[in-house]
Amino acid sequence: MNKKWTTRAWIFAFLAPTILVFLLFNLVPIITVFVTGFTDWNGFSAPVWAGLDNYINLVSYDDTFLISLRNLGLWSLIAGTVHVGFGVLVAFILYKRPFGWRLVRGVFMIPNVISVAAWAIMYKFIFNDDIGVINNFMRDIGFSNWHVKWFYESPAAFIAVTLTWLFYSVIVTLIVLNELMAIPKEVHEAALLDGANEWQVTRFINLPLVRNAIGTGVILSITARIAMFEEVALTSRGGPGNDTYNIPLMLYNGIVNSEYGYANAAGTVMILLGVIVMLGVNRLFRMNEKIY
Amino acid sequence: MRASLWLSKLSGRVFTYGVMIFTVVVSTFPILWIIMSSFKTNKAILGDPFSLPKGFDFAPYIDVYTNYNFLNFFKNSLMIAGIATLIALFIYSCAGYIFAKFEFKGKTLLYVLCTVTLLVPGHAKAQPIFSLIMKLNLYDTKTGLILVYTSFGLALALFVLKATFMTIPKDLDEAALIDGASFWRIFWNVNLPLARSGIATAGILMFLGNWNEYFYALILTTSETNRTLPVALQFFDEAFSYNYTRMFAALTLVITPGILVYLLVQEQVQASVASTGLKG
């Protein structure tokens, strides 16, 4: 009996720090975000109940929030198609183990182990008009008057922000490749025996079999768009006008300007959008169904 | 017939290697361009951004290092990311061990709650975490940032470490128990050494995440004494606005440590990303 209680005490002691982290940095903040999104609160005086004021403000004060939502929609669409598509394509190519596949897999990861802040600043220079490689390249190949002010003019800014992350989908590649490699050899042997060609195996066997991994990739990349901060804050700063504004930028401004209720309304929208994306993609890819 | 087969094979090859070369180029070109330019004079950068450097002049690096407090920012980043990773590894190893090997009421619920936090965008919780750090009087301190970074590892580390401890046979624990080993000793001397690879994986991923973190470092610190490298970069960007050589030297100094850590443990990083879809 005594021994059982000692074990219980140990279990509790081992879990306590983790539970504390969960409460202090997750549960309490999430509840705070949800509740104070309905209050008028500057952080100094107590929050005052304000109903839907912050949400109405979000939508009606100016068009920043609506543009942010439109941007998120567009970026999510691009992320779910081109970004994930490129990652999947690379995975299917590397799966065939062409010469140098390990090198490509290893190198593709490098942009992901660098600080996003540094990456964003690097891209700012790549798109720079005086010294940037894009504009100079265009001028070198004959467009001598090419002076696009990427990040500072519309619609170039949106395109430039998109290009800072568009092709860097190594996470998708790695999870899809992992799933491809887990497909039992017999599946392919049976198909080839039945006279299927390589393209048919890829299209009708491999692709459906890795749809869970692709679905996970779509969720991860859209969630990353919801939380995208550095790529905007360190390049276009949301401009020109509100052209490349997004919700994390609004939330950041809310905190800096001590409009906590407003910031947390934006935070709530972010959390809800994340949940919606997860559930939606789950359904779309029928991710809960057993594959084998 | 044979010719067309040959042609389709060739075009397949071209496509395959085209995509592979493109992937390598988009992944390395920005980095190589920055490093290369950091060895060119400002005039050469403005004159032709594609030209190769004439030599290797480390003067701008020395300048950034000595005159712009770079060493201090470097130390801050290393200390904050390192300590946060160590604390996180310890507390999540403890919890992962319990989740893997013991039964208690509400276990599944607690585990699911802890790991589902991963789905909440980190930025969304910024205001409450900012206020918490203020209340604890830890605004603009390294301790505050360490605390926040420690909390970031929750879902990722638990996920990886629980899986690792589950692979360690329970027979070992029972044998140790019969020998009279205490709860702590069974954990520390029997299980922990065998969980090395999982701990290393979780540690590398968390360290890289902490080392690169920008958003919370930006809102939780203000003075130069507590500034980390990613935030310092932004100030460099403003200070060196037209001195590209120095800016590129600073960028190179910030990105190379992460790349080096990654190159040393490439396989582990790739394997864990592949199985978890997370990168810290």
Coordinates of C-alpha atoms in Angstrom, one line a residue:
Chain A
M1 CA 0.0 0.0 0.0
N2 CA 2.7 2.4 1.0
K3 CA 4.7 1.5 -2.1
K4 CA 1.7 2.2 -4.3
W5 CA 1.5 5.7 -2.8
T6 CA 5.1 6.4 -3.3
T7 CA 4.8 5.5 -6.9
R8 CA 1.8 7.8 -7.3
A9 CA 3.7 10.6 -5.7
W10 CA 6.6 10.0 -8.2
I11 CA 4.2 10.0 -11.1
F12 CA 2.7 13.3 -10.0
A13 CA 6.2 14.8 -9.4
F14 CA 7.3 13.7 -12.9
L15 CA 4.2 15.2 -14.5
A16 CA 3.9 18.4 -12.5
P17 CA 6.2 20.6 -14.6
T18 CA 4.6 19.6 -17.8
I19 CA 1.1 20.2 -16.4
L20 CA 2.3 23.6 -15.2
V21 CA 3.5 24.4 -18.7
F22 CA 0.3 23.2 -20.2
L23 CA -1.8 25.4 -17.8
L24 CA 0.3 28.6 -17.8
F25 CA 1.4 28.7 -21.5
N26 CA -1.5 26.9 -23.2
L27 CA -4.9 26.5 -21.4
V28 CA -5.0 29.8 -19.5
P29 CA -3.7 31.8 -22.5
I30 CA -6.2 30.2 -24.9
I31 CA -9.2 30.8 -22.5
T32 CA -7.9 34.4 -22.0
V33 CA -7.8 34.9 -25.7
F34 CA -11.3 33.6 -26.3
V35 CA -12.9 35.5 -23.3
T36 CA -11.1 38.9 -23.6
G37 CA -11.8 39.0 -27.3
F38 CA -15.2 40.1 -26.1
T39 CA -13.9 42.8 -23.9
D40 CA -12.5 46.3 -24.1
W41 CA -9.1 45.9 -22.4
N42 CA -5.9 47.9 -22.6
G43 CA -3.9 45.7 -20.1
F44 CA -3.8 48.4 -17.3
S45 CA -7.4 48.6 -16.1
A46 CA -9.7 45.6 -15.8
P47 CA -11.3 44.3 -19.0
V48 CA -14.8 45.6 -19.6
W49 CA -17.4 43.4 -21.4
A50 CA -17.9 44.7 -24.9
G51 CA -19.8 41.9 -26.6
L52 CA -19.0 41.7 -30.2
D53 CA -17.5 45.2 -30.4
N54 CA -14.0 44.0 -31.2
Y55 CA -15.3 41.7 -33.9
I56 CA -17.5 44.4 -35.4
N57 CA -14.4 46.7 -35.3
L58 CA -12.3 44.1 -37.0
V59 CA -14.7 44.0 -39.9
S60 CA -16.0 47.6 -40.1
Y61 CA -13.3 50.0 -38.8
D62 CA -11.5 49.8 -42.1
D63 CA -10.8 47.1 -44.7
T64 CA -7.6 45.8 -43.1
F65 CA -9.2 42.7 -41.7
L66 CA -11.1 41.9 -44.8
I67 CA -7.9 42.3 -46.9
S68 CA -6.1 40.1 -44.4
L69 CA -8.7 37.5 -44.8
R70 CA -8.6 37.7 -48.6
N71 CA -4.8 37.4 -48.4
L72 CA -5.0 34.4 -46.2
G73 CA -7.5 32.8 -48.5
L74 CA -5.3 33.4 -51.5
W75 CA -2.1 32.3 -49.7
S76 CA -3.9 29.2 -48.4
L77 CA -5.0 28.3 -51.9
I78 CA -1.5 28.8 -53.3
A79 CA 0.0 26.9 -50.3
G80 CA -2.5 24.0 -50.7
T81 CA -1.9 23.7 -54.5
V82 CA 1.5 25.0 -55.8
H83 CA 3.5 24.8 -52.5
V84 CA 2.2 21.3 -51.5
G85 CA 2.2 20.2 -55.1
F86 CA 5.8 21.0 -55.5
G87 CA 6.7 19.2 -52.3
V88 CA 4.7 16.1 -53.5
L89 CA 6.4 16.2 -56.9
V90 CA 9.8 16.3 -55.4
A91 CA 8.9 13.4 -53.1
F92 CA 7.7 11.2 -56.0
I93 CA 10.8 12.0 -57.9
L94 CA 13.1 11.2 -55.0
Y95 CA 11.2 8.0 -54.3
K96 CA 12.6 6.6 -57.6
R97 CA 16.1 7.2 -56.1
P98 CA 17.6 8.9 -59.1
F99 CA 21.3 9.8 -58.9
G100 CA 21.9 12.4 -56.2
W101 CA 18.5 12.0 -54.5
R102 CA 20.0 12.1 -51.0
L103 CA 21.9 15.3 -51.8
V104 CA 18.7 16.9 -53.0
R105 CA 16.7 15.8 -49.9
G106 CA 19.5 17.1 -47.6
V107 CA 19.9 20.4 -49.4
F108 CA 16.1 21.1 -49.7
M109 CA 16.0 21.1 -45.9
I110 CA 18.5 23.9 -45.5
P111 CA 16.1 26.9 -45.9
N112 CA 14.0 25.3 -43.2
V113 CA 16.8 25.3 -40.6
I114 CA 17.5 29.0 -41.0
S115 CA 15.7 31.7 -39.1
V116 CA 12.7 32.8 -41.0
A117 CA 13.6 36.4 -40.1
A118 CA 17.0 36.0 -41.8
W119 CA 15.3 34.3 -44.8
A120 CA 12.9 37.2 -45.1
I121 CA 15.6 39.8 -45.0
M122 CA 17.7 37.8 -47.5
Y123 CA 14.7 37.9 -49.9
K124 CA 14.3 41.6 -49.4
F125 CA 17.8 42.0 -50.9
I126 CA 17.1 39.5 -53.6
F127 CA 14.2 41.7 -54.7
N128 CA 16.1 44.9 -54.2
D129 CA 16.1 47.2 -57.3
D130 CA 19.7 48.3 -57.1
I131 CA 21.5 45.1 -56.0
G132 CA 18.9 42.4 -56.2
V133 CA 19.4 39.5 -58.5
I134 CA 15.8 39.5 -60.0
N135 CA 15.7 43.0 -61.3
N136 CA 19.4 42.9 -62.5
F137 CA 18.8 39.7 -64.2
M138 CA 15.8 41.1 -66.0
R139 CA 17.8 44.2 -67.1
D140 CA 20.7 42.0 -68.2
I141 CA 18.5 39.9 -70.5
G142 CA 17.3 43.0 -72.3
F143 CA 14.5 44.6 -70.3
S144 CA 16.7 47.6 -69.7
N145 CA 13.9 49.6 -68.0
W146 CA 12.9 46.9 -65.6
H147 CA 12.6 48.5 -62.2
V148 CA 9.8 46.7 -60.3
K149 CA 9.8 47.8 -56.7
W150 CA 9.0 44.4 -55.3
F151 CA 7.5 44.6 -51.7
Y152 CA 6.6 48.3 -52.3
E153 CA 4.2 48.3 -55.2
S154 CA 0.9 46.5 -56.1
P155 CA 0.5 43.7 -57.1
A156 CA 4.3 42.9 -57.0
A157 CA 4.4 43.0 -53.2
F158 CA 1.9 40.1 -52.9
I159 CA 3.9 38.1 -55.5
A160 CA 7.2 38.8 -53.8
V161 CA 5.9 37.8 -50.3
T162 CA 4.5 34.6 -51.8
L163 CA 7.8 33.8 -53.4
T164 CA 9.7 33.9 -50.1
W165 CA 8.0 30.6 -49.1
L166 CA 6.4 29.2 -52.3
F167 CA 9.0 26.5 -53.1
Y168 CA 10.2 25.7 -49.7
S169 CA 8.0 22.7 -49.0
V170 CA 10.6 20.2 -47.7
I171 CA 8.3 19.2 -44.8
V172 CA 5.7 18.0 -47.3
T173 CA 8.4 16.2 -49.3
L174 CA 9.8 14.4 -46.2
I175 CA 6.4 13.2 -44.9
V176 CA 5.2 12.1 -48.3
L177 CA 8.5 10.3 -49.0
N178 CA 8.3 8.6 -45.7
E179 CA 4.8 7.3 -46.5
L180 CA 5.8 6.2 -50.0
M181 CA 8.6 4.2 -48.6
A182 CA 6.2 2.4 -46.3
I183 CA 4.1 1.0 -49.1
P184 CA 4.6 -2.7 -49.1
K185 CA 6.6 -4.0 -52.2
E186 CA 3.9 -6.7 -52.9
V187 CA 1.4 -4.0 -53.8
H188 CA 3.6 -2.8 -56.6
E189 CA 4.5 -6.3 -57.7
A190 CA 0.9 -7.3 -58.0
A191 CA 0.1 -4.2 -60.0
L192 CA 3.0 -4.7 -62.4
L193 CA 2.1 -8.4 -62.8
D194 CA -1.4 -7.2 -63.8
G195 CA 0.2 -5.2 -66.6
A196 CA 0.1 -1.7 -65.1
N197 CA 2.8 0.7 -66.3
E198 CA 4.9 2.9 -64.1
W199 CA 2.7 5.9 -64.6
Q200 CA -0.4 3.9 -63.6
V201 CA 1.3 2.6 -60.5
T202 CA 2.2 6.2 -59.5
R203 CA -1.2 7.7 -60.3
F204 CA -3.6 4.9 -59.2
I205 CA -1.7 3.2 -56.4
N206 CA 1.0 5.5 -54.9
L207 CA -0.9 8.8 -55.0
P208 CA -4.1 7.5 -53.3
L209 CA -2.0 5.6 -50.7
V210 CA -0.1 8.7 -49.6
R211 CA -3.2 10.9 -49.3
N212 CA -2.9 11.0 -45.5
A213 CA 0.6 12.4 -45.8
I214 CA -0.5 14.9 -48.4
G215 CA -3.4 15.9 -46.2
T216 CA -1.1 16.5 -43.3
G217 CA 1.1 18.5 -45.6
V218 CA -1.8 20.7 -46.6
I219 CA -2.8 21.3 -43.0
L220 CA 0.7 22.2 -42.0
S221 CA 1.3 24.5 -44.8
I222 CA -2.0 26.4 -44.5
T223 CA -1.5 26.6 -40.7
A224 CA 1.9 28.1 -41.4
R225 CA 0.1 30.7 -43.6
I226 CA -2.2 31.6 -40.8
A227 CA 0.7 32.3 -38.5
M228 CA 3.0 33.9 -41.1
F229 CA 4.7 36.9 -39.5
E230 CA 8.3 37.5 -40.4
E231 CA 7.8 37.0 -44.2
V232 CA 5.5 40.0 -44.1
A233 CA 6.7 42.1 -41.1
L234 CA 10.3 42.2 -42.3
T235 CA 9.6 42.7 -46.0
S236 CA 6.6 44.6 -47.1
R237 CA 5.3 45.4 -43.6
G238 CA 1.8 44.8 -44.9
G239 CA 2.1 47.3 -47.6
P240 CA 1.7 49.0 -50.0
G241 CA -1.4 50.3 -48.4
N242 CA -2.9 47.1 -46.9
D243 CA -2.0 45.0 -49.8
T244 CA -0.1 42.3 -48.0
Y245 CA -1.6 42.7 -44.5
N246 CA -2.4 39.6 -42.5
I247 CA -3.9 38.6 -39.1
P248 CA -0.6 38.1 -37.2
L249 CA 0.4 41.7 -38.1
M250 CA -2.9 43.0 -36.8
L251 CA -2.4 41.0 -33.6
Y252 CA 1.1 42.3 -33.2
N253 CA -0.1 45.9 -33.6
G254 CA -2.9 45.3 -31.1
I255 CA -0.3 44.2 -28.5
V256 CA 2.1 47.1 -29.3
N257 CA -0.8 49.6 -29.1
S258 CA -2.2 48.0 -25.9
E259 CA -5.5 47.2 -27.5
Y260 CA -5.6 43.7 -25.9
G261 CA -9.2 43.0 -26.5
Y262 CA -8.8 43.7 -30.2
A263 CA -5.6 41.7 -30.4
N264 CA -7.3 38.7 -28.8
A265 CA -10.3 38.9 -31.2
A266 CA -7.7 38.6 -33.9
G267 CA -6.1 35.7 -32.0
T268 CA -9.4 34.0 -31.7
V269 CA -10.0 34.2 -35.4
M270 CA -6.5 32.6 -35.9
I271 CA -7.3 29.7 -33.6
L272 CA -10.7 29.1 -35.1
L273 CA -9.4 29.2 -38.7
G274 CA -6.7 26.7 -37.7
V275 CA -9.4 24.3 -36.4
I276 CA -11.6 24.8 -39.5
V277 CA -8.7 24.1 -41.8
M278 CA -7.8 20.9 -39.9
L279 CA -11.3 19.6 -39.9
G280 CA -11.9 20.6 -43.5
V281 CA -8.8 19.0 -44.9
N282 CA -9.4 15.9 -42.8
R283 CA -12.8 15.4 -44.5
L284 CA -11.5 16.4 -48.0
F285 CA -8.7 13.8 -47.9
R286 CA -10.8 11.2 -45.9
M287 CA -7.9 11.1 -43.6
N288 CA -9.5 9.0 -40.8
E289 CA -10.2 6.1 -43.0
K290 CA -7.9 3.1 -42.9
I291 CA -5.8 2.8 -46.0
Y292 CA -4.5 -0.8 -46.0
Chain B
M1 CA 8.1 2.5 -81.6
R2 CA 11.5 2.0 -80.1
A3 CA 12.4 5.6 -80.9
S4 CA 9.3 7.0 -79.1
L5 CA 10.0 4.8 -76.1
W6 CA 13.5 6.1 -76.0
L7 CA 12.3 9.7 -76.3
S8 CA 9.8 9.3 -73.5
K9 CA 12.5 7.9 -71.3
L10 CA 14.8 10.8 -72.1
S11 CA 12.1 13.4 -71.5
G12 CA 11.4 11.7 -68.2
R13 CA 15.0 12.0 -67.2
V14 CA 15.2 15.6 -68.3
F15 CA 12.1 16.4 -66.2
T16 CA 13.4 14.5 -63.1
Y17 CA 16.8 16.2 -63.2
G18 CA 15.2 19.5 -64.1
V19 CA 13.1 19.4 -60.9
M20 CA 16.0 18.2 -58.8
I21 CA 18.3 21.0 -60.1
F22 CA 15.6 23.6 -59.6
T23 CA 15.1 22.4 -56.0
V24 CA 18.8 22.6 -55.2
V25 CA 19.1 26.1 -56.8
V26 CA 16.1 27.7 -55.0
S27 CA 17.4 26.2 -51.7
T28 CA 21.0 27.3 -52.0
F29 CA 21.2 30.2 -54.3
P30 CA 20.0 32.9 -51.8
I31 CA 22.5 31.6 -49.2
L32 CA 25.4 31.4 -51.7
W33 CA 24.6 34.8 -53.1
I34 CA 24.6 36.4 -49.6
I35 CA 27.9 34.7 -48.6
M36 CA 29.5 35.5 -51.9
S37 CA 28.5 39.2 -51.7
S38 CA 29.7 39.5 -48.2
F39 CA 33.3 39.3 -49.6
K40 CA 32.7 42.0 -52.2
T41 CA 33.0 45.7 -51.7
N42 CA 29.9 47.8 -51.6
K43 CA 30.8 49.2 -55.0
A44 CA 31.2 45.7 -56.5
I45 CA 27.8 44.7 -55.1
L46 CA 26.2 47.8 -56.7
G47 CA 28.1 47.4 -59.9
D48 CA 27.2 43.8 -60.7
P49 CA 25.4 41.6 -58.2
F50 CA 26.4 38.4 -60.1
S51 CA 30.1 39.0 -60.1
L52 CA 32.4 36.8 -58.0
P53 CA 34.4 38.3 -55.2
K54 CA 38.0 39.2 -56.0
G55 CA 39.3 37.7 -52.7
F56 CA 38.4 36.9 -49.2
D57 CA 38.3 40.0 -47.1
F58 CA 37.2 39.3 -43.6
A59 CA 37.3 42.9 -42.5
P60 CA 33.5 43.4 -42.6
Y61 CA 33.1 40.3 -40.4
I62 CA 35.6 41.6 -37.9
D63 CA 33.8 44.9 -38.0
V64 CA 30.4 43.4 -37.3
Y65 CA 31.8 41.2 -34.6
T66 CA 33.7 43.9 -32.7
N67 CA 31.8 47.1 -33.3
Y68 CA 28.2 46.0 -33.3
N69 CA 28.0 43.8 -30.2
F70 CA 27.5 40.7 -32.4
L71 CA 29.3 38.5 -29.9
N72 CA 26.9 39.5 -27.2
F73 CA 23.9 38.7 -29.4
F74 CA 25.5 35.4 -30.3
K75 CA 26.0 34.5 -26.7
N76 CA 22.4 35.5 -25.8
S77 CA 21.0 33.3 -28.6
L78 CA 23.2 30.4 -27.6
M79 CA 22.4 30.7 -23.9
I80 CA 18.7 31.2 -24.3
A81 CA 18.2 28.5 -26.9
G82 CA 20.5 26.1 -25.1
I83 CA 19.2 26.5 -21.5
A84 CA 15.6 26.4 -22.7
T85 CA 16.3 23.2 -24.7
L86 CA 18.0 21.5 -21.7
I87 CA 15.1 22.4 -19.3
A88 CA 12.6 21.3 -21.8
L89 CA 14.4 18.0 -22.4
F90 CA 14.4 17.3 -18.7
I91 CA 10.8 18.0 -17.9
Y92 CA 9.4 16.4 -21.0
S93 CA 11.5 13.3 -20.6
C94 CA 10.0 12.9 -17.1
A95 CA 6.5 13.3 -18.5
G96 CA 7.2 11.2 -21.6
Y97 CA 8.5 8.4 -19.4
I98 CA 5.3 8.5 -17.3
F99 CA 3.0 8.6 -20.4
A100 CA 4.9 5.7 -21.9
K101 CA 5.1 3.4 -18.9
F102 CA 2.5 4.1 -16.3
E103 CA -1.2 4.0 -16.0
F104 CA -3.3 6.5 -14.2
K105 CA -6.7 8.1 -14.4
G106 CA -7.1 10.7 -17.1
K107 CA -3.8 9.8 -18.8
T108 CA -5.1 9.7 -22.4
L109 CA -7.0 13.0 -21.9
L110 CA -3.9 14.7 -20.5
Y111 CA -1.7 13.5 -23.3
V112 CA -4.1 14.5 -26.0
L113 CA -4.6 17.9 -24.4
C114 CA -0.8 18.5 -24.3
T115 CA -0.1 17.4 -27.8
V116 CA -3.2 19.1 -29.4
T117 CA -1.6 22.5 -28.3
L118 CA 0.5 22.0 -31.4
L119 CA -2.5 23.0 -33.5
V120 CA -2.9 26.4 -31.9
P121 CA -0.9 29.0 -33.9
G122 CA 1.9 30.1 -31.5
H123 CA 1.3 33.8 -32.3
A124 CA -2.4 33.7 -31.2
K125 CA -1.4 33.3 -27.6
A126 CA 0.9 36.3 -27.7
Q127 CA -1.0 38.8 -25.5
P128 CA -1.6 36.4 -22.5
I129 CA 2.0 35.2 -22.6
F130 CA 3.2 38.8 -22.9
S131 CA 1.1 39.7 -19.8
L132 CA 2.2 36.7 -17.9
I133 CA 5.9 37.5 -18.5
M134 CA 5.1 41.1 -17.4
K135 CA 3.4 39.9 -14.2
L136 CA 6.3 37.7 -13.4
N137 CA 8.6 40.7 -13.8
L138 CA 10.5 38.9 -16.5
Y139 CA 9.9 41.4 -19.3
D140 CA 13.2 42.1 -21.2
T141 CA 15.1 39.3 -19.4
K142 CA 16.8 36.2 -20.7
T143 CA 14.9 34.2 -18.1
G144 CA 11.6 35.3 -19.5
L145 CA 12.5 34.2 -23.0
I146 CA 13.9 30.9 -21.7
L147 CA 10.7 30.2 -19.9
V148 CA 8.6 30.8 -23.0
Y149 CA 10.9 28.8 -25.2
T150 CA 10.8 25.9 -22.7
S151 CA 7.0 25.9 -23.1
F152 CA 7.2 25.7 -26.9
G153 CA 8.7 22.2 -26.8
L154 CA 5.6 20.7 -25.1
A155 CA 3.8 18.9 -27.9
L156 CA 6.9 18.1 -30.0
A157 CA 9.1 16.8 -27.2
L158 CA 6.3 14.8 -25.6
F159 CA 5.4 13.2 -28.9
V160 CA 9.0 12.1 -29.7
L161 CA 10.0 11.2 -26.1
K162 CA 6.9 9.1 -25.3
A163 CA 7.5 7.1 -28.5
T164 CA 11.1 6.6 -27.5
F165 CA 10.4 5.4 -23.9
M166 CA 7.7 3.0 -25.3
T167 CA 10.4 1.2 -27.2
I168 CA 12.4 0.4 -24.0
P169 CA 11.3 -3.0 -22.7
K170 CA 9.5 -3.0 -19.4
D171 CA 11.5 -6.1 -18.3
L172 CA 14.4 -3.9 -17.6
D173 CA 12.4 -1.8 -15.2
E174 CA 11.1 -4.9 -13.4
A175 CA 14.6 -6.3 -13.1
A176 CA 15.9 -3.1 -11.7
L177 CA 12.9 -3.0 -9.3
I178 CA 13.7 -6.5 -8.0
D179 CA 17.3 -5.3 -7.4
G180 CA 15.8 -2.6 -5.2
A181 CA 16.3 0.4 -7.5
S182 CA 14.3 3.4 -6.6
F183 CA 11.8 5.1 -9.0
W184 CA 14.3 7.8 -9.8
R185 CA 17.2 5.4 -10.4
I186 CA 15.1 3.3 -12.8
F187 CA 14.3 6.4 -14.7
W188 CA 17.7 8.1 -14.6
N189 CA 20.1 5.1 -14.8
V190 CA 18.1 2.5 -16.7
N191 CA 15.7 4.4 -19.1
L192 CA 17.3 7.7 -19.8
P193 CA 20.6 6.3 -21.3
L194 CA 18.5 4.0 -23.6
A195 CA 16.4 6.9 -24.8
R196 CA 19.5 8.8 -26.0
S197 CA 18.5 8.9 -29.7
G198 CA 15.0 10.2 -29.0
I199 CA 16.3 12.8 -26.6
A200 CA 18.9 13.9 -29.2
T201 CA 16.2 14.2 -31.9
A202 CA 13.9 16.2 -29.7
G203 CA 16.8 18.3 -28.5
I204 CA 18.1 19.2 -32.0
L205 CA 14.6 20.1 -33.2
M206 CA 13.9 22.3 -30.2
F207 CA 17.3 23.9 -30.3
L208 CA 16.9 24.9 -33.9
G209 CA 13.4 26.2 -33.3
N210 CA 14.6 28.3 -30.3
W211 CA 17.7 29.5 -32.1
N212 CA 15.7 30.8 -35.0
E213 CA 12.7 32.2 -33.0
Y214 CA 11.8 35.8 -33.8
F215 CA 8.3 36.8 -32.8
Y216 CA 8.4 36.3 -29.1
A217 CA 12.0 37.5 -28.9
L218 CA 10.7 40.7 -30.5
I219 CA 7.8 41.3 -28.2
L220 CA 9.4 40.1 -24.9
T221 CA 12.8 41.9 -25.1
T222 CA 13.7 45.5 -25.8
S223 CA 17.3 46.2 -24.6
E224 CA 20.4 45.4 -26.4
T225 CA 21.7 43.3 -23.5
N226 CA 19.0 40.7 -24.0
R227 CA 18.7 40.8 -27.8
T228 CA 19.0 37.5 -29.8
L229 CA 20.4 37.2 -33.3
P230 CA 17.2 37.1 -35.3
V231 CA 16.0 40.3 -33.7
A232 CA 19.5 41.9 -34.0
L233 CA 19.3 41.2 -37.7
Q234 CA 16.4 43.6 -38.0
F235 CA 18.4 46.3 -36.3
F236 CA 21.4 45.6 -38.5
D237 CA 19.1 45.9 -41.5
E238 CA 18.3 49.5 -40.4
A239 CA 21.8 50.4 -39.2
F240 CA 23.5 49.2 -42.4
S241 CA 20.9 50.3 -44.8
Y242 CA 23.4 51.1 -47.6
N243 CA 26.4 49.2 -46.4
Y244 CA 25.5 45.9 -48.1
T245 CA 28.8 44.2 -47.4
R246 CA 28.4 44.5 -43.7
M247 CA 24.8 43.5 -43.8
F248 CA 25.6 40.4 -45.8
A249 CA 28.4 39.6 -43.4
A250 CA 26.0 39.8 -40.5
L251 CA 23.4 37.7 -42.3
T252 CA 26.1 35.0 -43.0
L253 CA 27.1 35.0 -39.4
V254 CA 23.5 34.5 -38.3
I255 CA 22.6 31.7 -40.7
T256 CA 25.7 29.6 -40.7
P257 CA 25.5 28.1 -37.1
G258 CA 22.0 26.7 -37.8
I259 CA 23.2 25.2 -41.1
L260 CA 26.3 23.7 -39.5
V261 CA 24.3 22.1 -36.7
Y262 CA 21.9 20.7 -39.3
L263 CA 24.7 19.3 -41.5
L264 CA 26.2 17.5 -38.5
V265 CA 22.9 15.7 -37.7
Q266 CA 21.2 15.7 -41.1
E267 CA 19.8 12.2 -41.0
Q268 CA 18.3 12.6 -37.5
V269 CA 16.6 15.9 -38.4
Q270 CA 15.2 14.5 -41.6
A271 CA 14.0 11.3 -40.0
S272 CA 12.2 13.1 -37.2
V273 CA 10.6 15.6 -39.6
A274 CA 9.5 12.8 -41.8
S275 CA 7.7 10.9 -39.0
T276 CA 6.3 13.9 -37.1
G277 CA 5.9 16.6 -39.7
L278 CA 7.3 19.0 -37.2
K279 CA 10.4 21.1 -37.2
G280 CA 10.5 22.6 -33.8

